[in-house]
mmCIF file of C-alpha atoms in Angstrom:
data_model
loop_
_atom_site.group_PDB
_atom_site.id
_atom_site.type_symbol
_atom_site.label_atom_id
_atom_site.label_comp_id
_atom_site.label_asym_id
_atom_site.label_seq_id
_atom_site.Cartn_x
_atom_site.Cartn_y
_atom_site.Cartn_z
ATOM 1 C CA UNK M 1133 -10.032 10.143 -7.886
ATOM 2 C CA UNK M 1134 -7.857 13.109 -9.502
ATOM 3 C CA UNK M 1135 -9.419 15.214 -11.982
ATOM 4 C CA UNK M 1136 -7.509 14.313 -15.119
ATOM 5 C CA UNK M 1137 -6.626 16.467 -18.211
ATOM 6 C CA UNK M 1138 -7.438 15.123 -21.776
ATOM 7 C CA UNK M 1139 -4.656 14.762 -25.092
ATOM 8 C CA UNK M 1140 -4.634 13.235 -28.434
ATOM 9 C CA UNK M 1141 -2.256 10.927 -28.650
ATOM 10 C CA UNK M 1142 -0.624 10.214 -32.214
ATOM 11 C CA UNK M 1143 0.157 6.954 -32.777
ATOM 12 C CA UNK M 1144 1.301 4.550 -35.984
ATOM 13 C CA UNK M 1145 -0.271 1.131 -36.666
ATOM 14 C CA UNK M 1146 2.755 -0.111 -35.113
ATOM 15 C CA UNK M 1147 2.527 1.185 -31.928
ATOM 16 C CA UNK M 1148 -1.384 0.885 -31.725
ATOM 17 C CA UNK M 1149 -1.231 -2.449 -32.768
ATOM 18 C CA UNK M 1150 1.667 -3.082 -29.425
ATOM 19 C CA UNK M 1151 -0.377 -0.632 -27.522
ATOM 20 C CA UNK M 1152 -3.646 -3.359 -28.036
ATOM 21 C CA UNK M 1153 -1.568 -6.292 -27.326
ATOM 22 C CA UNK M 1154 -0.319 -5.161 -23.914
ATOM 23 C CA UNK M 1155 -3.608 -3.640 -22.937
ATOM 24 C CA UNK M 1156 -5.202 -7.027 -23.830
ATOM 25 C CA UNK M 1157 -2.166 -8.925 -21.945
ATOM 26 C CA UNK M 1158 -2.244 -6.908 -19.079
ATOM 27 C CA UNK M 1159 -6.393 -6.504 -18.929
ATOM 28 C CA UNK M 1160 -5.863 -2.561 -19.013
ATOM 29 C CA UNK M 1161 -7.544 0.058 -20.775
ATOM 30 C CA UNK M 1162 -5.250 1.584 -23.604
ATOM 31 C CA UNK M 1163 -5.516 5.305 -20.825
ATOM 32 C CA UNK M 1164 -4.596 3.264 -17.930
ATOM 33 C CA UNK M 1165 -1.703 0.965 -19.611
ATOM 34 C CA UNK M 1166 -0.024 4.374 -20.717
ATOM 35 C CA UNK M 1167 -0.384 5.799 -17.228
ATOM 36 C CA UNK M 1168 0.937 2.919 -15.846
ATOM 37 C CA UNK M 1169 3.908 3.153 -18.489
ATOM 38 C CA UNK M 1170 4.563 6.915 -17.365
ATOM 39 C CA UNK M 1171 4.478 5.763 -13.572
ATOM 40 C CA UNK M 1172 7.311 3.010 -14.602
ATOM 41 C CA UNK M 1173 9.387 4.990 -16.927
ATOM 42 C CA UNK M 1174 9.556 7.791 -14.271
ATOM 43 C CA UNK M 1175 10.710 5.255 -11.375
ATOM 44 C CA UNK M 1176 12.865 3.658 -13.705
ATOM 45 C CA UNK M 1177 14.720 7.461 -14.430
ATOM 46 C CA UNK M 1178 14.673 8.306 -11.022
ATOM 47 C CA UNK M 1179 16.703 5.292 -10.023
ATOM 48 C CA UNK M 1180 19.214 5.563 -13.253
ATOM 49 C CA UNK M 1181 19.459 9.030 -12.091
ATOM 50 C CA UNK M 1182 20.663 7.801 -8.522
ATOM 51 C CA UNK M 1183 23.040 5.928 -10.351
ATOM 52 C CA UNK M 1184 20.797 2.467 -10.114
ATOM 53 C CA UNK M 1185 21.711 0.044 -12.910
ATOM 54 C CA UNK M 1186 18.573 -1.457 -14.925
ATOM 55 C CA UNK M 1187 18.737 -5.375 -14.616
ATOM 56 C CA UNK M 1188 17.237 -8.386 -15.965
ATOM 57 C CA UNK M 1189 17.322 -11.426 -14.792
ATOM 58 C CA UNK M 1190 16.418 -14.695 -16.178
ATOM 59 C CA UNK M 1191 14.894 -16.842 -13.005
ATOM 60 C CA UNK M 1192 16.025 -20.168 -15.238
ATOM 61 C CA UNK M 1193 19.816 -19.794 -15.552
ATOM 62 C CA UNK M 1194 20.440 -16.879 -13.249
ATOM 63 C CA UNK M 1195 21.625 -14.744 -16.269
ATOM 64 C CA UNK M 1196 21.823 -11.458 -15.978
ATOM 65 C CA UNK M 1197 21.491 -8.606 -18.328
ATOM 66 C CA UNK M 1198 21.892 -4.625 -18.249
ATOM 67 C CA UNK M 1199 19.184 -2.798 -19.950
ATOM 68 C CA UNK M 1200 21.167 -0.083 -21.326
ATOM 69 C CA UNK M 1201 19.598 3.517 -21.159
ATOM 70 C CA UNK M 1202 21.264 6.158 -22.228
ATOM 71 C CA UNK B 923 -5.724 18.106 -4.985
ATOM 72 C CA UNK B 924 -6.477 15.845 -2.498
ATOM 73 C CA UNK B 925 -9.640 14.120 -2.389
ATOM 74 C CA UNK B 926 -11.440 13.682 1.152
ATOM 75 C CA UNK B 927 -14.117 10.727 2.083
ATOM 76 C CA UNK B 928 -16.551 10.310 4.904
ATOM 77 C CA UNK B 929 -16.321 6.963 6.331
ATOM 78 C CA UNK B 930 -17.644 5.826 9.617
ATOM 79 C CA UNK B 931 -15.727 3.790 12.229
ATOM 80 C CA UNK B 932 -16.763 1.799 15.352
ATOM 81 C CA UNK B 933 -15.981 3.198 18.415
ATOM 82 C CA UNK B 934 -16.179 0.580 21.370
ATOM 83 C CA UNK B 935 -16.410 3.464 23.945
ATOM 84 C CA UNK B 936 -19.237 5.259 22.445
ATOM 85 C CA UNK B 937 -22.786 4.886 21.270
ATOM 86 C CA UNK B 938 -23.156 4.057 17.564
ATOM 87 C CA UNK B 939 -20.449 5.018 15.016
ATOM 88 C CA UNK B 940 -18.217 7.967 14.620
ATOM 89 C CA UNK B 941 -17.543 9.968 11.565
ATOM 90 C CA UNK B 942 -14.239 10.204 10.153
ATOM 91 C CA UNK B 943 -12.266 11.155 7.208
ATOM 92 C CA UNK B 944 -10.323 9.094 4.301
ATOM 93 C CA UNK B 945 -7.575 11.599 2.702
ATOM 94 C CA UNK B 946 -5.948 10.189 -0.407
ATOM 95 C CA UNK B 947 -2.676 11.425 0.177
ATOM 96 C CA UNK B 948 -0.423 11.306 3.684
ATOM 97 C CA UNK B 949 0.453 15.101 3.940
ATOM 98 C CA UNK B 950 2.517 17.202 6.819
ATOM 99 C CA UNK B 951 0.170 17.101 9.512
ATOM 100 C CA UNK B 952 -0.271 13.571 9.328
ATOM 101 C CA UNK B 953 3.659 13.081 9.745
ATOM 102 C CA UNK B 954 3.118 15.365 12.636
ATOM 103 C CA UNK B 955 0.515 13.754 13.941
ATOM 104 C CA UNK B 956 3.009 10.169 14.126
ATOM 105 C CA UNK B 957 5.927 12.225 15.757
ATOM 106 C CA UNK B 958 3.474 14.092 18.419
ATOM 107 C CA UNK B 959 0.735 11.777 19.041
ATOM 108 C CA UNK B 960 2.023 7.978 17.819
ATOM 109 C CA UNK B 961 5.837 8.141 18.606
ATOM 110 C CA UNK B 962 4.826 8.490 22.533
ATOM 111 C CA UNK B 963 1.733 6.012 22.617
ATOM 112 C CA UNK B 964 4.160 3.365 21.563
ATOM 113 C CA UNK B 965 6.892 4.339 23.608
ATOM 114 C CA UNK B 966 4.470 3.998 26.250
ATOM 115 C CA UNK B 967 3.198 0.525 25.016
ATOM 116 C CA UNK B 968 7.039 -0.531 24.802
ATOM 117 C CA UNK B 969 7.861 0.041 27.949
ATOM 118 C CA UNK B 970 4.845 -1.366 29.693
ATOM 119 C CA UNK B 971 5.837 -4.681 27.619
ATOM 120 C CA UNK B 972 9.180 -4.217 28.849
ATOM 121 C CA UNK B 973 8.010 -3.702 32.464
ATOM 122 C CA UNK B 974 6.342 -6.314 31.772
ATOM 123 C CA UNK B 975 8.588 -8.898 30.909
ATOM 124 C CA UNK B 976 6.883 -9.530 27.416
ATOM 125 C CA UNK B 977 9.361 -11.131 24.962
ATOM 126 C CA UNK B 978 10.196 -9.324 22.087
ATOM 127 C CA UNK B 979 8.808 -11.191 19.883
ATOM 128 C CA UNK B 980 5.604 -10.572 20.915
ATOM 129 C CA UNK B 981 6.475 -6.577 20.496
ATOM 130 C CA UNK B 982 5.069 -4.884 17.559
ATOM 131 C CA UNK B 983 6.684 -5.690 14.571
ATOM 132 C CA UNK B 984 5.870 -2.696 12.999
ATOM 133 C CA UNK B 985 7.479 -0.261 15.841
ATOM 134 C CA UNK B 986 10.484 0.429 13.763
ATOM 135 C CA UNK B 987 8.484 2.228 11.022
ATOM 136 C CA UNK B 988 9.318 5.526 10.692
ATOM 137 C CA UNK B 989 6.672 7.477 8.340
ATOM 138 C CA UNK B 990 8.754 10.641 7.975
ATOM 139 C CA UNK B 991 11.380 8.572 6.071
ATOM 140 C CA UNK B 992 8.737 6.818 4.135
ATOM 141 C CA UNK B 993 6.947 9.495 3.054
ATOM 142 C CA UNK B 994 10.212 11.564 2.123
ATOM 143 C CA UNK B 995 11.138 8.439 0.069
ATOM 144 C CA UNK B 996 8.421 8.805 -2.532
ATOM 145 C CA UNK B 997 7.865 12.133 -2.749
ATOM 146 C CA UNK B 998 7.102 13.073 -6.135
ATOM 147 C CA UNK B 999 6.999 10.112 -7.182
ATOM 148 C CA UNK B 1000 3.920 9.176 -9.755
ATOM 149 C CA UNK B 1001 3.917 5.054 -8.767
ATOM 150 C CA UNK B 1002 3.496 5.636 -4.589
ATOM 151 C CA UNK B 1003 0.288 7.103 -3.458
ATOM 152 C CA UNK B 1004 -0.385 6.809 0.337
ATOM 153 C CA UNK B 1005 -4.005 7.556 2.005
ATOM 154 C CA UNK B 1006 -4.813 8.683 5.848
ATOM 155 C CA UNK B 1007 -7.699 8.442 8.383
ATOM 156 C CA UNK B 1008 -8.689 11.497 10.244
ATOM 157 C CA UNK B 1009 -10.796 10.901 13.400
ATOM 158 C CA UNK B 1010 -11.205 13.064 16.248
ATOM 159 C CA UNK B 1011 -8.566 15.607 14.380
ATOM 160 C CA UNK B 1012 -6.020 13.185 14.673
ATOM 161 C CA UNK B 1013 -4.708 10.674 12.325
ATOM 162 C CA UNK B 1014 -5.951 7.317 13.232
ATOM 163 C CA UNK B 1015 -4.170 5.299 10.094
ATOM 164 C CA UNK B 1016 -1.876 5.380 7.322
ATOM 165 C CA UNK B 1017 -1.193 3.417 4.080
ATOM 166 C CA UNK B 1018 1.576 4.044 1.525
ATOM 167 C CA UNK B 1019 0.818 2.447 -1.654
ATOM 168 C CA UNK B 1020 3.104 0.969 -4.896
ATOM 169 C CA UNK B 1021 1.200 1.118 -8.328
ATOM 170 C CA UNK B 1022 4.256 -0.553 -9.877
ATOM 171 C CA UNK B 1023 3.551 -4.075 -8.980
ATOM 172 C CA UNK B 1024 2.275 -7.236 -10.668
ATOM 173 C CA UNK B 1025 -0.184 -9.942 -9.526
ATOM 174 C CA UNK B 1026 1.434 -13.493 -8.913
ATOM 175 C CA UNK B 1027 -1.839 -16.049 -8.524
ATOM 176 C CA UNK B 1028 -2.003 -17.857 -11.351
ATOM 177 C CA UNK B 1029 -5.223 -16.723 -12.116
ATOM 178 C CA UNK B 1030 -3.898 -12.788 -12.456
ATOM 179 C CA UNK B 1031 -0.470 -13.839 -12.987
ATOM 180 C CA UNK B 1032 1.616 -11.051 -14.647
ATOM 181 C CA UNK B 1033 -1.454 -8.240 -14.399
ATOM 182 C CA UNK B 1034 -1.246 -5.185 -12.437
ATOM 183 C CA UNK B 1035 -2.555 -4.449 -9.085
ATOM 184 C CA UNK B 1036 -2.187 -2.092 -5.807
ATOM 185 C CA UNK B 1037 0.553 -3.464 -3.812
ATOM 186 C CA UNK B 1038 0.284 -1.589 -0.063
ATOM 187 C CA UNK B 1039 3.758 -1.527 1.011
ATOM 188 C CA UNK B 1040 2.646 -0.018 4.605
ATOM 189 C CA UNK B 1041 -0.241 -0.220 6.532
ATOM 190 C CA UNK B 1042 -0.356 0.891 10.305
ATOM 191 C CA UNK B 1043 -3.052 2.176 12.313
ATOM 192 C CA UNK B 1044 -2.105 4.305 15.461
ATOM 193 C CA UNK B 1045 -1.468 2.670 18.516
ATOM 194 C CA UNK B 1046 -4.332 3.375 20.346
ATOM 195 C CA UNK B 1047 -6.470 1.250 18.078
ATOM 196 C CA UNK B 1048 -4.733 -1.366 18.036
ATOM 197 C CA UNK B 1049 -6.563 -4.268 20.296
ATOM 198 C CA UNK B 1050 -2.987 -6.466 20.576
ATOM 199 C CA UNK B 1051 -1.840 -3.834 22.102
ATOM 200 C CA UNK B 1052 -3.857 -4.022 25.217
ATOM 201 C CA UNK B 1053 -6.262 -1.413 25.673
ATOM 202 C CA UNK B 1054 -9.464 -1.424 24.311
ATOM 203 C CA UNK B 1055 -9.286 0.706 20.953
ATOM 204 C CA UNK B 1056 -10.181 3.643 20.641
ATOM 205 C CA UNK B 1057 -11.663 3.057 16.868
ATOM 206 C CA UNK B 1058 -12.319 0.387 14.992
ATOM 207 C CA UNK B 1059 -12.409 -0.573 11.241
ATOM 208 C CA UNK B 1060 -9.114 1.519 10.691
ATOM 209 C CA UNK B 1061 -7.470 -0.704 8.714
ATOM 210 C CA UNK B 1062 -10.252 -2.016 6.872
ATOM 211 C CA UNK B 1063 -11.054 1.253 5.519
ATOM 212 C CA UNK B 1064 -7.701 1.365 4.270
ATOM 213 C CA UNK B 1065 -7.951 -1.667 2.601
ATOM 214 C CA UNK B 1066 -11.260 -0.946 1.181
ATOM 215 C CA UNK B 1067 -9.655 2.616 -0.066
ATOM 216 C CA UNK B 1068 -6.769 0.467 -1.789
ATOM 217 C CA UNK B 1069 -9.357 -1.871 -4.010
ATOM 218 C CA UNK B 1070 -10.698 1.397 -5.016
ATOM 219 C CA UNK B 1071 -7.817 2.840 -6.131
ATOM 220 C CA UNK B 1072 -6.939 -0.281 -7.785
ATOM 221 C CA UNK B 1073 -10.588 -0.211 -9.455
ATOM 222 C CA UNK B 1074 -9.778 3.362 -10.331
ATOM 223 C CA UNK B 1075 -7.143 2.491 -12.031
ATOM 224 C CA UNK B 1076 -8.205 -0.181 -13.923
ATOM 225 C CA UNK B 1077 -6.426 -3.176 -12.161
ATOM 226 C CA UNK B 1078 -10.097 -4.287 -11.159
ATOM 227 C CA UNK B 1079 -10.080 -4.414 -7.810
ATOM 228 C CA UNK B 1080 -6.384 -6.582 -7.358
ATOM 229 C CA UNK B 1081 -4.189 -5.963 -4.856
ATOM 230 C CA UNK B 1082 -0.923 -7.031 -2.619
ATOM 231 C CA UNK B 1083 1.138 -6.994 0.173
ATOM 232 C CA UNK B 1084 3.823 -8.160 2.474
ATOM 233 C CA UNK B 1085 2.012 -8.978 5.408
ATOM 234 C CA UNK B 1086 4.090 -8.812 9.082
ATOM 235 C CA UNK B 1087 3.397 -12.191 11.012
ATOM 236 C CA UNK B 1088 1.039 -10.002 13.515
ATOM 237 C CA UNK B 1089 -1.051 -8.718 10.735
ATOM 238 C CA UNK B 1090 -1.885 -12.082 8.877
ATOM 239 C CA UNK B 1091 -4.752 -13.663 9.969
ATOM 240 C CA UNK B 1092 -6.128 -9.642 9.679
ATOM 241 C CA UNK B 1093 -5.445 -10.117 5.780
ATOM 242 C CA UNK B 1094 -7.075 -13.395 5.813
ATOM 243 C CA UNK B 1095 -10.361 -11.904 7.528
ATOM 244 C CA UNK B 1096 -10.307 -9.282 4.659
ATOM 245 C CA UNK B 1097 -10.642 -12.237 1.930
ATOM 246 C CA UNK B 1098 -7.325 -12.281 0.630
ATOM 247 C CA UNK B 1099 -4.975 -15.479 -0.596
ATOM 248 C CA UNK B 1100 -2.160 -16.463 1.279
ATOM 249 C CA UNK B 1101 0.892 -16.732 -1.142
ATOM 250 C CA UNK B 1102 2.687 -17.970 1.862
ATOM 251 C CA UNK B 1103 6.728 -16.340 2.781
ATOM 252 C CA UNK B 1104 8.280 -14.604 0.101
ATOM 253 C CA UNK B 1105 11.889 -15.455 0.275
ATOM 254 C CA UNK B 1106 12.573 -12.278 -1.506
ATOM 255 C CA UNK B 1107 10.889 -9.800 1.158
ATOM 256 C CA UNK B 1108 12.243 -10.908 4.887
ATOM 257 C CA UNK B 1109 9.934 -14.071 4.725
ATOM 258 C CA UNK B 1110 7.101 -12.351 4.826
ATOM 259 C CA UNK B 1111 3.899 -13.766 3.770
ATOM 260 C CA UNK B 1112 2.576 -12.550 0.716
ATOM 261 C CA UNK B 1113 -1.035 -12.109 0.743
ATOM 262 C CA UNK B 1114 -3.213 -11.150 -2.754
ATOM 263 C CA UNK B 1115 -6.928 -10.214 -3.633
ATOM 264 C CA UNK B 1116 -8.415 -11.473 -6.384
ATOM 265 C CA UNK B 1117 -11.187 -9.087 -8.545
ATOM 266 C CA UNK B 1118 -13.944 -11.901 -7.273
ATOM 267 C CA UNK B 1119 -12.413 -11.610 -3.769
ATOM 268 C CA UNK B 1120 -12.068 -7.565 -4.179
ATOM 269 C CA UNK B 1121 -16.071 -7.421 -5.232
ATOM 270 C CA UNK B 1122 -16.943 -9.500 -2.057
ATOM 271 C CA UNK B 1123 -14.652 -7.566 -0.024
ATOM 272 C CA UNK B 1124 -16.377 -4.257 -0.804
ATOM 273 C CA UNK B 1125 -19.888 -5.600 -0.591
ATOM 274 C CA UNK B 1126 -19.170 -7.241 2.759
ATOM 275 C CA UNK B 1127 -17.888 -3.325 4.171
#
């Protein structure tokens, strides 16, 4: 495994308390829910850099929306 | 900085096992190693099946894979990790891994896990392809290296893949599910590991 560096990470209720709920969702560690957030965040950039559009689509009615990031 | 493991393999033309060397990352030489070393064994192979008359379909379905490409694809990027086996100096297997994937059995439904989006071990040790291998337990020790990243990372030991028609009942010795074909990748069957099926996988190697 890597050697890995250690922060503080600031953080209101709000955000713990969302931070909890998707760690206990997705049976993650708080660490290795927010490393798994970085890994997304920087594919999703890479592809909105290429010019990629971010798309959701519900698998019901076939709707389709654009998440917008600016 | 890349991390090295000693594993051992099986190889059929010696005594007793061989030592070798899982590499968490797929670097230059290993590209290399698939344009010097790989690129002519198969060439080789695909002409003797051509010589031989052997319908395509019972070709490799993996020959088109080109490495170089795949590698340059996800350079630098955090969610694709790829790991190598070094035998004899030469690179004996590669994986290239996605960490941005999401199980699908109901059980694990929604939770993350290792999806390995290649897995090819060099033609030489590959018994379908008819020569005796030169090594054995190649892809295994890929596999095995792939729970323990997912362990590593907290997913528990789940992981996935899109598993080429050749491959499958190889995926199905290694304890995996059979989602069955995945309209959305090619048909391809999708095969996952469960954290039970990842903890007997790993005592059983």
């Amino acid at each position: 495994m890597a050697a890995k560096r250690t922060m503080t990470l600031n953080l209101t209720d709000a955000e713990m308390s969302v931070l909890d709920a998707l760690a206990m969702r997705k049976d993650l560690s708080k660490t290795a829910l927010l490393r798994q957030a970085l890994r997304l965040y920087q594919t999703v950039e890479a592809r909105v850099q290429r010019g990629d559009k971010l798309l959701f689509e519900n698998e019901a009615t076939k709707e389709k929306a654009e998440l917008m990031l600016l | 900085m890349v991390e090295s493991t000693t594993i051992h393999l099986r190889a059929p033309a010696r005594v007793g096992s061989v030592q070798a060397e899982l590499r968490d990352a797929i670097e230059t030489q290993q590209l290399v190693d698939w344009e010097q070393f790989w690129r002519p064994a198969l060439a080789e192979v695909l002409a003797d099946l051509d010589r031989r008359g052997v319908p395509r379909s019972a070709w490799p379905q993996s020959r088109h894979w080109n490495w170089k490409e795949k590698a340059e694809q996800v350079y630098g990027v955090l969610a694709y990790r790829g790991f190598c086996v070094i035998a004899d100096g030469q690179t004996q297997g590669l994986a290239q891994i996605d960490l941005n994937r999401f199980a699908r059995l109901p059980e694990q439904s929604g939770k993350p896990l290792v999806h390995v989006d290649y897995l090819e071990v060099a033609p030489w040790n590959r018994p379908e392809l008819g020569q005796p291998p030169r090594f054995r337990g190649v892809g295994s020790a890929l596999i095995a290296a792939s729970v323990q990243l997912s362990l590593d990372e907290g997913f528990k030991g789940r992981i996935g893949l899109h598993s080429v028609p050749q491959a499958d009942d190889f995926y199905r010795r290694c304890g995996m599910s059979d989602f069955g074909p995945d309209p959305q990748c090619q048909n391809l069957r999708y095969f996952e590991m469960t954290v039970e099926q990842a903890r007997a996988f790993l005592e059983e190697e």
